[in-house]
Amino acid sequence: MQRSETMSIQSSADVVLVRQAVRQFALGLGFGLVDQTKVVTAASELARNTLDYGGGGTVKLEALEEGIHRGLRLTFEDTGPGIPDIDLALKDGFTTGGGLGMGLSGAKRLVNEFNIVSRVGEGTKITITKWK
Amino acid sequence: MERIPILQMGEFLLVTIQVDMHDRLAMALQDDLTDRINRTSARGVLIDISALEIVDSFIGRILGNIAKMSRVLDAETVVVGMQPAVAITLVELGLSLTGIRTALNVEKGMALLHKSFEASVRDSIDGHAEV
């Protein structure tokens, strides 16, 4: 299995391709069905944010191995307008895009590690990790 | 552009989602369904999502919109066949799919639609008798 891969997110069809690639990585790492579904769903939310709010960007998929632990790390990066108030953006139900506002907060709940760095006018980088 | 097929079965419309839907395809389904309900005067919509491997907040929103729009057009929507892993993930994501009726499978979903259709026919007959 591949150890890392970077994909471009420029259209809603790319979001589907990201979902499929994340599923393949999770399968390759031996994730169970529920964990696969969780990480794919989190990836779908973040890939859509990268497209809709970030104006497109990339995602890097990495297979991790720390001792006996195996995990999947996804890094979403865009050079869009950035998030002025991260705490507010992470609140359930907060949305600027007419969605349900569950994307960011929901994705965070579905994974083990969640890290977000954003600078207004420069872009946003979100890293999530799901351990098996 | 590709489209998700909508089948008509008497008073009801049947949709089986068999592809990993991108956002524009989900939006197109929402538009096509409301249009079909309007044109066919359908009384119910059954959406089978048993082949869907994920339901994220966007797809959840579209399902909710379809349920609301069909109610306004006097039709009931039932979503059937959700995989257990998808249900677990949805709850953790924080989506409760409020206002969407669900059933375990197509057969149970159809029974639910028939029941509510018959109830509404009875109501309208009763209502008529009182006039």
XYZ file of N, CA and C in Angstrom:
789
model
N 0.831 -1.197 0.000
C 0.000 0.000 0.000
C 0.869 1.252 0.000
N 0.366 2.298 -0.648
C 1.075 3.574 -0.711
C 1.159 4.210 0.672
N 2.258 4.881 0.986
C 2.404 5.499 2.314
C 1.869 6.919 2.343
N 1.938 7.610 1.233
C 1.371 8.957 1.213
C 0.986 9.365 -0.205
N 0.053 10.292 -0.262
C -0.472 10.724 -1.553
C -1.053 12.121 -1.383
N -0.861 12.973 -2.356
C -1.471 14.302 -2.292
C -2.456 14.457 -3.438
N -3.648 14.939 -3.099
C -4.700 15.087 -4.102
C -5.172 16.540 -4.160
N -5.601 16.920 -5.350
C -6.105 18.268 -5.548
C -7.626 18.283 -5.315
N -8.126 19.364 -4.710
C -9.574 19.510 -4.495
C -10.032 20.780 -5.206
N -10.585 20.608 -6.396
C -10.997 21.776 -7.180
C -12.451 21.715 -7.630
N -13.121 20.582 -7.390
C -14.516 20.461 -7.820
C -15.230 19.479 -6.904
N -16.561 19.436 -7.014
C -17.300 18.522 -6.140
C -17.043 17.064 -6.534
N -16.608 16.839 -7.782
C -16.208 15.479 -8.180
C -14.909 15.077 -7.471
N -14.025 16.053 -7.229
C -12.778 15.770 -6.495
C -13.079 15.347 -5.053
N -14.136 15.931 -4.468
C -14.508 15.566 -3.092
C -14.842 14.072 -3.038
N -15.530 13.583 -4.081
C -15.864 12.153 -4.167
C -14.591 11.319 -4.300
N -13.643 11.798 -5.114
C -12.375 11.064 -5.286
C -11.589 11.005 -3.974
N -11.633 12.087 -3.209
C -10.958 12.116 -1.902
C -11.592 11.081 -0.976
N -12.930 11.046 -0.961
C -13.632 10.053 -0.124
C -13.170 8.642 -0.473
N -13.088 8.365 -1.795
C -12.710 7.013 -2.238
C -11.269 6.682 -1.868
N -10.366 7.662 -2.005
C -8.954 7.429 -1.674
C -8.784 7.203 -0.174
N -9.512 7.998 0.629
C -9.427 7.844 2.091
C -9.951 6.466 2.489
N -11.019 6.020 1.834
C -11.572 4.678 2.111
C -10.520 3.614 1.821
N -9.822 3.741 0.679
C -8.784 2.759 0.302
C -7.640 2.738 1.316
N -7.209 3.928 1.749
C -6.142 4.004 2.754
C -6.589 3.331 4.052
N -7.810 3.661 4.498
C -8.315 3.118 5.770
C -8.435 1.603 5.690
N -8.884 1.113 4.525
C -8.980 -0.339 4.299
C -7.598 -0.983 4.389
N -6.642 -0.366 3.717
C -5.277 -0.873 3.677
C -4.642 -0.930 5.058
N -5.065 -0.009 5.939
C -4.522 0.027 7.302
C -5.268 -0.929 8.231
N -6.286 -1.583 7.710
C -7.025 -2.559 8.508
C -8.082 -1.959 9.418
N -8.549 -0.737 9.104
C -9.619 -0.118 9.887
C -10.907 -0.925 9.755
N -11.676 -1.015 10.839
C -12.991 -1.638 10.779
C -13.976 -0.739 10.058
N -15.152 -1.277 9.740
C -16.120 -0.548 8.916
C -16.566 0.773 9.547
N -16.794 0.771 10.862
C -17.266 2.004 11.512
C -16.185 3.082 11.474
N -14.932 2.694 11.767
C -13.839 3.673 11.720
C -13.589 4.172 10.297
N -13.699 3.280 9.323
C -13.587 3.703 7.916
C -14.633 4.769 7.616
N -15.877 4.463 8.013
C -16.993 5.367 7.713
C -16.781 6.722 8.399
N -16.285 6.684 9.643
C -16.052 7.933 10.378
C -14.993 8.786 9.699
N -13.869 8.172 9.333
C -12.778 8.976 8.767
C -13.136 9.459 7.358
N -13.876 8.639 6.602
C -14.295 9.066 5.262
C -15.284 10.235 5.375
N -16.188 10.159 6.360
C -17.165 11.233 6.542
C -16.468 12.528 6.959
N -15.503 12.415 7.890
C -14.741 13.601 8.307
C -14.008 14.198 7.108
N -13.412 13.329 6.283
C -12.686 13.794 5.095
C -13.621 14.502 4.130
N -14.837 13.988 4.001
C -15.823 14.585 3.102
C -16.179 16.004 3.555
N -16.385 16.166 4.866
C -16.713 17.494 5.405
C -15.568 18.481 5.139
N -14.337 18.045 5.422
C -13.202 18.963 5.313
C -12.850 19.257 3.854
N -13.001 18.244 2.990
C -12.728 18.462 1.568
C -13.728 19.474 1.004
N -14.985 19.373 1.436
C -16.001 20.316 0.964
C -15.689 21.726 1.469
N -15.252 21.840 2.739
C -14.871 23.155 3.265
C -13.723 23.752 2.454
N -12.724 22.902 2.147
C -11.572 23.360 1.360
C -12.044 23.931 0.030
N -13.031 23.266 -0.565
C -13.556 23.702 -1.855
C -14.442 24.941 -1.711
N -15.426 24.877 -0.798
C -16.441 25.935 -0.719
C -15.946 27.206 -0.039
N -15.159 27.055 1.026
C -14.709 28.234 1.770
C -13.278 28.629 1.411
N -12.468 27.631 1.083
C -11.057 27.908 0.798
C -10.785 28.178 -0.676
N -11.818 27.988 -1.500
C -11.634 28.203 -2.933
C -10.795 27.121 -3.594
N -10.765 25.949 -2.998
C -9.987 24.830 -3.543
C -8.657 24.707 -2.820
N -8.040 23.547 -2.941
C -6.767 23.323 -2.261
C -6.312 21.898 -2.455
N -5.622 21.376 -1.437
C -5.093 20.017 -1.546
C -5.353 19.236 -0.258
N -5.258 17.929 -0.379
C -5.249 17.082 0.816
C -4.114 16.079 0.677
N -3.381 15.913 1.779
C -2.307 14.918 1.801
C -2.759 13.762 2.694
N -2.670 12.553 2.158
C -3.041 11.357 2.922
C -1.759 10.638 3.333
N -1.621 10.318 4.617
C -0.426 9.622 5.091
C -0.797 8.435 5.966
N -0.172 7.307 5.675
C -0.321 6.132 6.542
C 0.728 6.239 7.636
N 0.290 6.110 8.901
C 1.217 6.262 10.029
C 1.438 4.927 10.715
N 2.644 4.775 11.251
C 2.932 3.591 12.053
C 3.778 4.014 13.235
N 3.230 3.896 14.436
C 3.986 4.224 15.648
C 3.938 3.007 16.547
N 5.041 2.242 16.557
C 5.037 0.995 17.308
C 4.002 0.066 16.708
N 3.077 -0.379 17.552
C 2.060 -1.281 17.029
C 0.827 -0.524 16.532
N 0.835 0.808 16.726
C -0.335 1.591 16.327
C -0.260 2.014 14.870
N -1.387 1.890 14.206
C -1.462 2.353 12.828
C -2.533 3.425 12.729
N -2.248 4.397 11.910
C -3.201 5.494 11.797
C -3.192 6.117 10.415
N -4.142 7.010 10.230
C -4.270 7.710 8.957
C -4.321 9.199 9.252
N -3.398 9.941 8.648
C -3.381 11.388 8.840
C -3.753 12.086 7.543
N -4.651 13.058 7.657
C -5.087 13.822 6.493
C -4.807 15.297 6.749
N -4.153 15.942 5.798
C -3.853 17.367 5.938
C -4.496 18.135 4.785
N -5.468 18.976 5.139
C -6.184 19.790 4.144
C -5.588 21.191 4.155
N -5.224 21.673 2.984
C -4.640 23.011 2.902
C -5.274 23.833 1.798
N -5.582 25.085 2.131
C -6.045 25.988 1.081
C -5.397 27.355 1.274
N -5.469 28.179 0.257
C -4.911 29.539 0.343
C -6.046 30.546 0.246
N -7.177 30.185 0.832
C -8.369 31.028 0.787
C -8.345 32.143 1.805
N -9.538 32.678 2.141
C -9.626 33.859 3.015
C -9.275 33.596 4.481
N -9.190 32.312 4.886
C -8.881 32.007 6.287
C -10.095 32.139 7.186
N -9.935 31.703 8.429
C -11.045 31.721 9.394
C -10.726 32.751 10.484
N -11.499 33.838 10.572
C -11.198 34.884 11.552
C -11.324 34.400 13.000
N -12.354 33.610 13.287
C -12.582 33.169 14.667
C -12.766 31.654 14.691
N -11.673 30.935 14.998
C -11.699 29.468 14.933
C -12.650 28.870 15.976
N -12.648 29.460 17.192
C -13.542 28.938 18.238
C -15.002 28.998 17.785
N -15.353 30.104 17.155
C -16.726 30.271 16.663
C -17.012 29.273 15.533
N -16.033 29.107 14.629
C -16.200 28.198 13.492
C -16.358 26.743 13.953
N -15.808 26.452 15.140
C -15.885 25.076 15.651
C -17.163 24.816 16.454
N -17.978 25.850 16.636
C -19.233 25.671 17.380
C -20.255 24.936 16.529
N -20.980 24.009 17.167
C -22.061 23.305 16.466
C -23.072 24.315 15.958
N -23.444 24.153 14.706
C -24.521 24.980 14.165
C -24.061 26.307 13.601
N -22.757 26.640 13.758
C -22.285 27.896 13.180
C -21.970 27.688 11.703
N -22.546 28.527 10.860
C -22.272 28.413 9.427
C -22.295 29.773 8.763
N -21.436 29.929 7.768
C -21.501 31.139 6.948
C -21.956 30.754 5.545
N -22.133 29.461 5.327
C -22.394 29.005 3.966
C -23.785 28.440 3.743
N -24.667 28.602 4.711
C -26.025 28.104 4.530
C -26.158 26.611 4.729
N -25.124 25.980 5.308
C -25.207 24.547 5.604
C -25.808 24.342 6.983
N -25.507 23.207 7.583
C -26.042 22.915 8.910
C -25.049 23.323 9.990
N -23.833 23.707 9.578
C -22.827 24.105 10.543
C -22.278 22.946 11.361
N -22.357 21.743 10.814
C -21.848 20.583 11.538
C -20.518 20.098 10.948
N -20.070 20.708 9.866
C -18.906 20.208 9.144
C -17.647 20.133 9.986
N -17.204 21.294 10.477
C -15.940 21.367 11.214
C -16.047 20.671 12.570
N -17.074 21.024 13.332
C -17.230 20.446 14.672
C -17.500 18.945 14.578
N -18.281 18.555 13.586
C -18.599 17.140 13.406
C -17.369 16.339 13.025
N -16.577 16.876 12.097
C -15.360 16.191 11.662
C -14.436 15.981 12.857
N -14.356 16.990 13.721
C -13.491 16.915 14.910
C -13.918 15.752 15.811
N -15.221 15.576 15.944
C -15.727 14.500 16.812
C -15.471 13.104 16.253
N -15.271 13.018 14.930
C -15.138 11.705 14.288
C -13.707 11.164 14.273
N -12.741 11.994 14.690
C -11.343 11.563 14.628
C -10.682 11.650 16.006
N -9.439 11.176 16.115
C -8.734 11.188 17.399
C -7.971 12.487 17.632
N -7.390 13.018 16.561
C -6.632 14.269 16.701
C -7.109 15.254 15.659
N -7.198 16.508 16.074
C -7.694 17.554 15.183
C -6.890 18.809 15.428
N -6.291 19.348 14.384
C -5.497 20.561 14.541
C -5.811 21.530 13.407
N -6.024 22.789 13.784
C -6.372 23.768 12.757
C -5.518 25.021 12.911
N -4.941 25.449 11.805
C -4.161 26.696 11.779
C -4.734 27.531 10.647
N -5.098 28.774 10.955
C -5.682 29.600 9.911
C -5.220 31.042 10.053
N -4.850 31.647 8.944
C -4.489 33.068 8.955
C -5.367 33.799 7.953
N -6.000 34.865 8.445
C -6.892 35.634 7.568
C -6.100 36.176 6.380
N -6.635 35.924 5.199
C -5.989 36.406 3.979
C -4.918 35.473 3.438
N -4.562 34.449 4.225
C -3.496 33.545 3.764
C -3.960 32.115 3.519
N -4.878 31.645 4.373
C -5.375 30.292 4.154
C -5.537 29.497 5.433
N -5.924 28.243 5.240
C -6.240 27.373 6.374
C -5.585 26.016 6.177
N -5.077 25.450 7.277
C -4.501 24.113 7.231
C -5.123 23.306 8.377
N -5.792 22.226 8.023
C -6.417 21.377 9.035
C -5.819 19.981 8.949
N -5.360 19.484 10.089
C -4.791 18.130 10.130
C -5.635 17.260 11.057
N -6.065 16.118 10.540
C -6.794 15.169 11.393
C -6.079 13.823 11.372
N -6.159 13.111 12.486
C -5.567 11.778 12.543
C -6.576 10.808 13.156
N -6.717 9.686 12.511
C -7.567 8.626 13.057
C -6.676 7.423 13.323
N -6.657 6.966 14.577
C -5.872 5.775 14.917
C -6.770 4.554 14.907
N -6.160 3.445 14.536
C -6.924 2.210 14.497
C -7.171 1.705 15.915
N -25.514 16.083 -18.000
C -25.116 15.754 -16.632
C -25.821 14.486 -16.160
N -25.107 13.675 -15.369
C -25.728 12.450 -14.878
C -26.847 12.780 -13.887
N -27.812 11.885 -13.795
C -28.980 12.092 -12.946
C -29.293 10.796 -12.207
N -29.889 10.927 -11.017
C -30.327 9.734 -10.303
C -31.762 9.426 -10.735
N -32.023 8.198 -11.216
C -33.353 7.886 -11.743
C -34.449 7.892 -10.663
N -35.610 8.362 -11.047
C -36.774 8.369 -10.157
C -37.839 7.479 -10.792
N -38.238 6.419 -10.084
C -39.251 5.503 -10.633
C -40.605 5.826 -10.027
N -41.651 5.631 -10.812
C -42.997 5.849 -10.274
C -43.684 4.506 -10.053
N -44.244 4.339 -8.852
C -45.012 3.132 -8.530
C -46.362 3.572 -7.992
N -47.320 3.705 -8.878
C -48.644 4.163 -8.454
C -48.566 5.561 -7.869
N -48.976 5.662 -6.594
C -49.016 6.969 -5.928
C -47.647 7.419 -5.440
N -46.659 6.536 -5.534
C -45.372 6.806 -4.904
C -44.214 6.917 -5.896
N -43.199 7.649 -5.471
C -41.967 7.742 -6.244
C -40.872 6.982 -5.489
N -40.041 6.308 -6.249
C -39.005 5.470 -5.639
C -37.627 5.877 -6.175
N -36.733 6.176 -5.247
C -35.377 6.577 -5.631
C -34.384 5.637 -4.957
N -33.519 5.033 -5.740
C -32.467 4.200 -5.162
C -31.132 4.849 -5.494
N -30.463 5.334 -4.474
C -29.182 5.998 -4.716
C -28.090 4.938 -4.740
N -27.498 4.754 -5.916
C -26.516 3.677 -6.062
C -25.123 4.168 -6.378
N -24.948 5.486 -6.386
C -23.618 6.020 -6.668
C -23.180 6.899 -5.510
N -21.871 7.062 -5.390
C -21.303 7.978 -4.413
C -21.615 9.390 -4.934
N -22.603 10.040 -4.316
C -23.108 11.302 -4.862
C -22.174 12.475 -4.614
N -21.849 13.208 -5.677
C -21.178 14.482 -5.440
C -22.271 15.526 -5.193
N -21.858 16.686 -4.702
C -22.832 17.659 -4.205
C -23.818 18.134 -5.268
N -23.321 18.318 -6.489
C -24.212 18.827 -7.536
C -25.245 17.782 -7.935
N -24.846 16.514 -7.848
C -25.789 15.430 -8.159
C -26.893 15.373 -7.098
N -26.521 15.595 -5.840
C -27.505 15.610 -4.757
C -28.480 16.778 -4.923
N -27.948 17.926 -5.319
C -28.808 19.094 -5.571
C -29.771 18.825 -6.724
N -29.252 18.165 -7.773
C -30.081 17.849 -8.942
C -31.210 16.904 -8.539
N -30.910 15.956 -7.654
C -31.937 15.020 -7.188
C -33.049 15.777 -6.459
N -32.643 16.719 -5.615
C -33.613 17.528 -4.879
C -34.559 18.261 -5.854
N -33.976 18.871 -6.876
C -34.791 19.603 -7.855
C -35.688 18.664 -8.652
N -35.102 17.547 -9.126
C -35.859 16.591 -9.941
C -37.031 16.015 -9.159
N -36.787 15.707 -7.876
C -37.840 15.091 -7.064
C -39.016 16.035 -6.836
N -38.719 17.277 -6.477
C -39.815 18.223 -6.247
C -40.605 18.428 -7.537
N -39.889 18.484 -8.642
C -40.542 18.634 -9.937
C -41.451 17.441 -10.243
N -40.953 16.222 -9.965
C -41.738 15.014 -10.247
C -42.959 14.892 -9.336
N -42.801 15.269 -8.058
C -43.940 15.225 -7.132
C -45.037 16.132 -7.684
N -44.628 17.292 -8.109
C -45.556 18.273 -8.641
C -46.264 17.765 -9.896
N -45.509 17.179 -10.802
C -46.073 16.745 -12.087
C -46.951 15.505 -11.955
N -46.586 14.600 -11.015
C -47.310 13.327 -10.922
C -48.327 13.317 -9.779
N -48.364 14.402 -8.996
C -49.204 14.444 -7.782
C -48.928 13.232 -6.891
N -47.670 12.829 -6.799
C -47.313 11.676 -5.961
C -47.628 11.982 -4.503
N -48.011 10.951 -3.756
C -48.342 11.133 -2.344
C -47.217 10.682 -1.417
N -46.219 10.039 -1.993
C -45.120 9.580 -1.150
C -43.828 9.423 -1.937
N -42.701 9.571 -1.217
C -41.392 9.379 -1.832
C -40.603 8.414 -0.948
N -40.049 7.392 -1.575
C -39.230 6.457 -0.823
C -37.800 6.549 -1.349
N -36.864 6.855 -0.458
C -35.471 6.983 -0.868
C -34.656 5.872 -0.215
N -34.117 5.002 -1.055
C -33.320 3.874 -0.556
C -31.842 4.272 -0.566
N -31.243 4.354 0.628
C -29.825 4.749 0.703
C -28.934 3.584 1.143
N -29.421 2.349 0.932
C -28.656 1.187 1.409
C -27.288 1.058 0.732
N -27.140 1.651 -0.459
C -25.842 1.563 -1.139
C -24.919 2.735 -0.785
N -25.440 3.686 0.015
C -24.601 4.841 0.376
C -23.633 4.481 1.492
N -22.341 4.726 1.261
C -21.327 4.360 2.254
C -21.095 5.450 3.287
N -21.483 6.662 2.947
C -21.445 7.725 3.957
C -22.629 8.664 3.753
N -23.062 9.286 4.849
C -23.989 10.413 4.769
C -23.327 11.525 5.566
N -22.867 12.556 4.877
C -22.248 13.661 5.595
C -23.278 14.782 5.773
N -22.833 15.928 6.298
C -23.808 16.973 6.624
C -24.494 17.518 5.381
N -23.794 17.510 4.252
C -24.418 18.029 3.025
C -25.525 17.096 2.543
N -25.224 15.803 2.479
C -26.247 14.839 2.036
C -27.399 14.822 3.039
N -27.059 14.943 4.333
C -28.092 15.015 5.365
C -29.004 16.208 5.158
N -28.399 17.340 4.789
C -29.198 18.546 4.546
C -30.126 18.349 3.344
N -29.597 17.727 2.285
C -30.409 17.501 1.088
C -31.586 16.574 1.422
N -31.324 15.501 2.189
C -32.411 14.589 2.570
C -33.475 15.342 3.375
N -33.017 16.207 4.283
C -33.940 17.018 5.084
C -34.748 17.961 4.213
N -34.088 18.593 3.249
C -34.786 19.504 2.332
C -35.853 18.772 1.537
N -35.484 17.576 1.040
C -36.434 16.791 0.244
C -37.666 16.473 1.087
N -37.439 16.065 2.357
C -38.563 15.734 3.238
C -39.461 16.950 3.452
N -38.837 18.106 3.683
C -39.619 19.329 3.917
C -40.384 19.755 2.672
N -39.705 19.752 1.533
C -40.342 20.191 0.291
C -41.484 19.271 -0.088
N -41.285 17.959 0.099
C -42.353 17.034 -0.279
C -43.557 17.227 0.639
N -43.314 17.540 1.911
C -44.426 17.778 2.831
C -45.256 18.979 2.370
N -44.565 20.016 1.931
C -45.265 21.205 1.434
C -46.106 20.848 0.211
N -45.621 19.884 -0.577
C -46.348 19.459 -1.783
C -47.303 18.295 -1.475
N -47.586 18.076 -0.193
C -48.544 17.063 0.250
C -48.091 15.625 -0.045
N -46.791 15.382 0.078
C -46.283 14.010 -0.063
C -45.411 13.688 1.153
N -45.339 12.418 1.501
C -44.523 11.962 2.625
C -43.200 11.424 2.089
N -42.116 11.648 2.818
C -40.838 11.052 2.424
C -40.388 10.051 3.487
N -39.949 8.893 3.040
C -39.368 7.916 3.956
C -37.993 7.523 3.410
N -36.983 7.604 4.276
C -35.628 7.203 3.904
C -35.393 5.810 4.474
N -34.970 4.885 3.629
C -34.801 3.503 4.103
C -33.405 2.958 3.822
N -33.029 1.950 4.602
C -31.846 1.153 4.296
C -30.516 1.695 4.790
N -30.552 2.649 5.730
C -29.278 3.200 6.189
C -28.404 2.123 6.843
N -27.132 2.052 6.417
C -26.212 1.079 6.997
C -25.908 1.448 8.455
N -25.746 0.447 9.328
C -25.463 0.729 10.742
C -24.245 1.637 10.954
N -23.166 1.405 10.200
C -21.959 2.238 10.365
C -22.253 3.694 10.008
N -23.137 3.888 9.023
C -23.522 5.239 8.613
C -24.347 5.900 9.719
N -25.247 5.128 10.329
C -26.086 5.656 11.411
C -25.222 6.065 12.609
N -24.257 5.221 12.964
C -23.363 5.520 14.094
C -22.600 6.820 13.818
N -22.067 6.921 12.607
C -21.276 8.095 12.225
C -22.118 9.367 12.225
N -23.344 9.254 11.705
C -24.258 10.408 11.655
C -24.515 10.976 13.035
N -24.759 10.087 13.996
C -25.058 10.515 15.354
C -23.834 11.210 15.955
N -22.641 10.638 15.711
C -21.428 11.261 16.248
C -21.113 12.580 15.564
N -21.450 12.659 14.298
C -21.256 13.897 13.547
C -22.149 15.000 14.125
N -23.277 14.597 14.707
C -24.179 15.575 15.319
C -25.439 15.821 14.522
N -25.689 14.975 13.513
C -26.897 15.125 12.706
C -27.972 14.178 13.207
N -29.160 14.704 13.458
C -30.227 13.825 13.922
C -31.270 13.575 12.836
N -31.101 14.222 11.669
C -32.068 14.091 10.580
C -33.500 14.351 11.066
N -33.671 15.435 11.803
C -34.988 15.793 12.325
C -35.983 15.969 11.175
N -37.166 15.445 11.386
C -38.221 15.630 10.385
C -38.179 14.622 9.251
N -37.187 13.715 9.283
C -37.122 12.693 8.238
C -37.617 11.374 8.815
N -38.600 10.790 8.149
C -39.066 9.472 8.596
C -38.151 8.416 8.004
N -37.824 7.418 8.814
C -36.933 6.368 8.332
C -37.569 4.999 8.564
N -37.155 4.032 7.768
C -37.575 2.644 7.959
C -36.375 1.773 7.641
N -36.399 0.542 8.152
C -35.246 -0.331 8.026
C -34.957 -0.732 6.578
N -36.020 -1.048 5.839
C -35.807 -1.474 4.457
C -36.955 -1.007 3.554
N -36.835 -1.321 2.257
C -37.815 -0.853 1.274
C -39.215 -1.347 1.628
N -39.312 -2.620 2.024
C -40.620 -3.207 2.323
C -41.315 -2.448 3.464
N -40.566 -2.208 4.546
C -41.138 -1.495 5.692
C -41.441 -0.034 5.350
N -40.597 0.538 4.519
C -40.813 1.923 4.095
C -42.090 2.046 3.282
N -42.297 1.084 2.371
C -43.510 1.066 1.543
C -44.746 0.909 2.423
N -44.660 0.013 3.422
C -45.789 -0.212 4.329
C -46.131 1.084 5.066
N -45.095 1.811 5.466
C -45.285 3.089 6.170
C -45.984 4.103 5.272
N -45.544 4.175 4.013
C -46.164 5.113 3.070
C -47.616 4.747 2.811
N -47.885 3.430 2.627
C -49.259 2.981 2.384
C -50.156 3.342 3.556
N -49.627 3.132 4.768
C -50.413 3.397 5.969
C -50.777 4.889 6.057
N -49.796 5.752 5.828
C -50.095 7.175 5.978
C -50.968 7.666 4.824
N -50.829 7.030 3.651
C -51.682 7.401 2.511
C -53.125 7.011 2.791
N -53.317 5.785 3.289
C -54.682 5.331 3.601
C -55.310 6.192 4.694
N -54.479 6.571 5.691
C -54.988 7.416 6.773
C -55.445 8.770 6.234
N -54.669 9.309 5.283
C -55.040 10.630 4.767
C -56.280 10.540 3.877
N -56.447 9.403 3.167
C -57.658 9.205 2.360
C -58.870 9.114 3.283
N -58.719 8.343 4.388
C -59.809 8.210 5.363
C -60.202 9.574 5.929
N -59.173 10.358 6.291
C -59.415 11.688 6.850
C -60.222 12.541 5.882
N -59.832 12.481 4.607
C -60.515 13.355 3.656
C -61.944 12.881 3.423
N -62.191 11.563 3.511
C -63.562 11.046 3.376
C -64.400 11.478 4.586
N -63.813 11.316 5.787
C -64.507 11.749 7.004
C -64.838 13.234 6.942
N -63.811 13.986 6.515
C -63.991 15.439 6.427
C -65.128 15.784 5.492
N -65.193 15.055 4.367
C -66.212 15.295 3.353
C -67.610 14.997 3.913
N -67.718 13.910 4.703
C -69.011 13.494 5.248
C -69.594 14.554 6.184
N -68.695 15.287 6.844
C -69.175 16.285 7.804
C -69.776 17.502 7.119
N -69.346 17.750 5.895
C -69.793 18.972 5.201
C -71.288 18.922 4.897
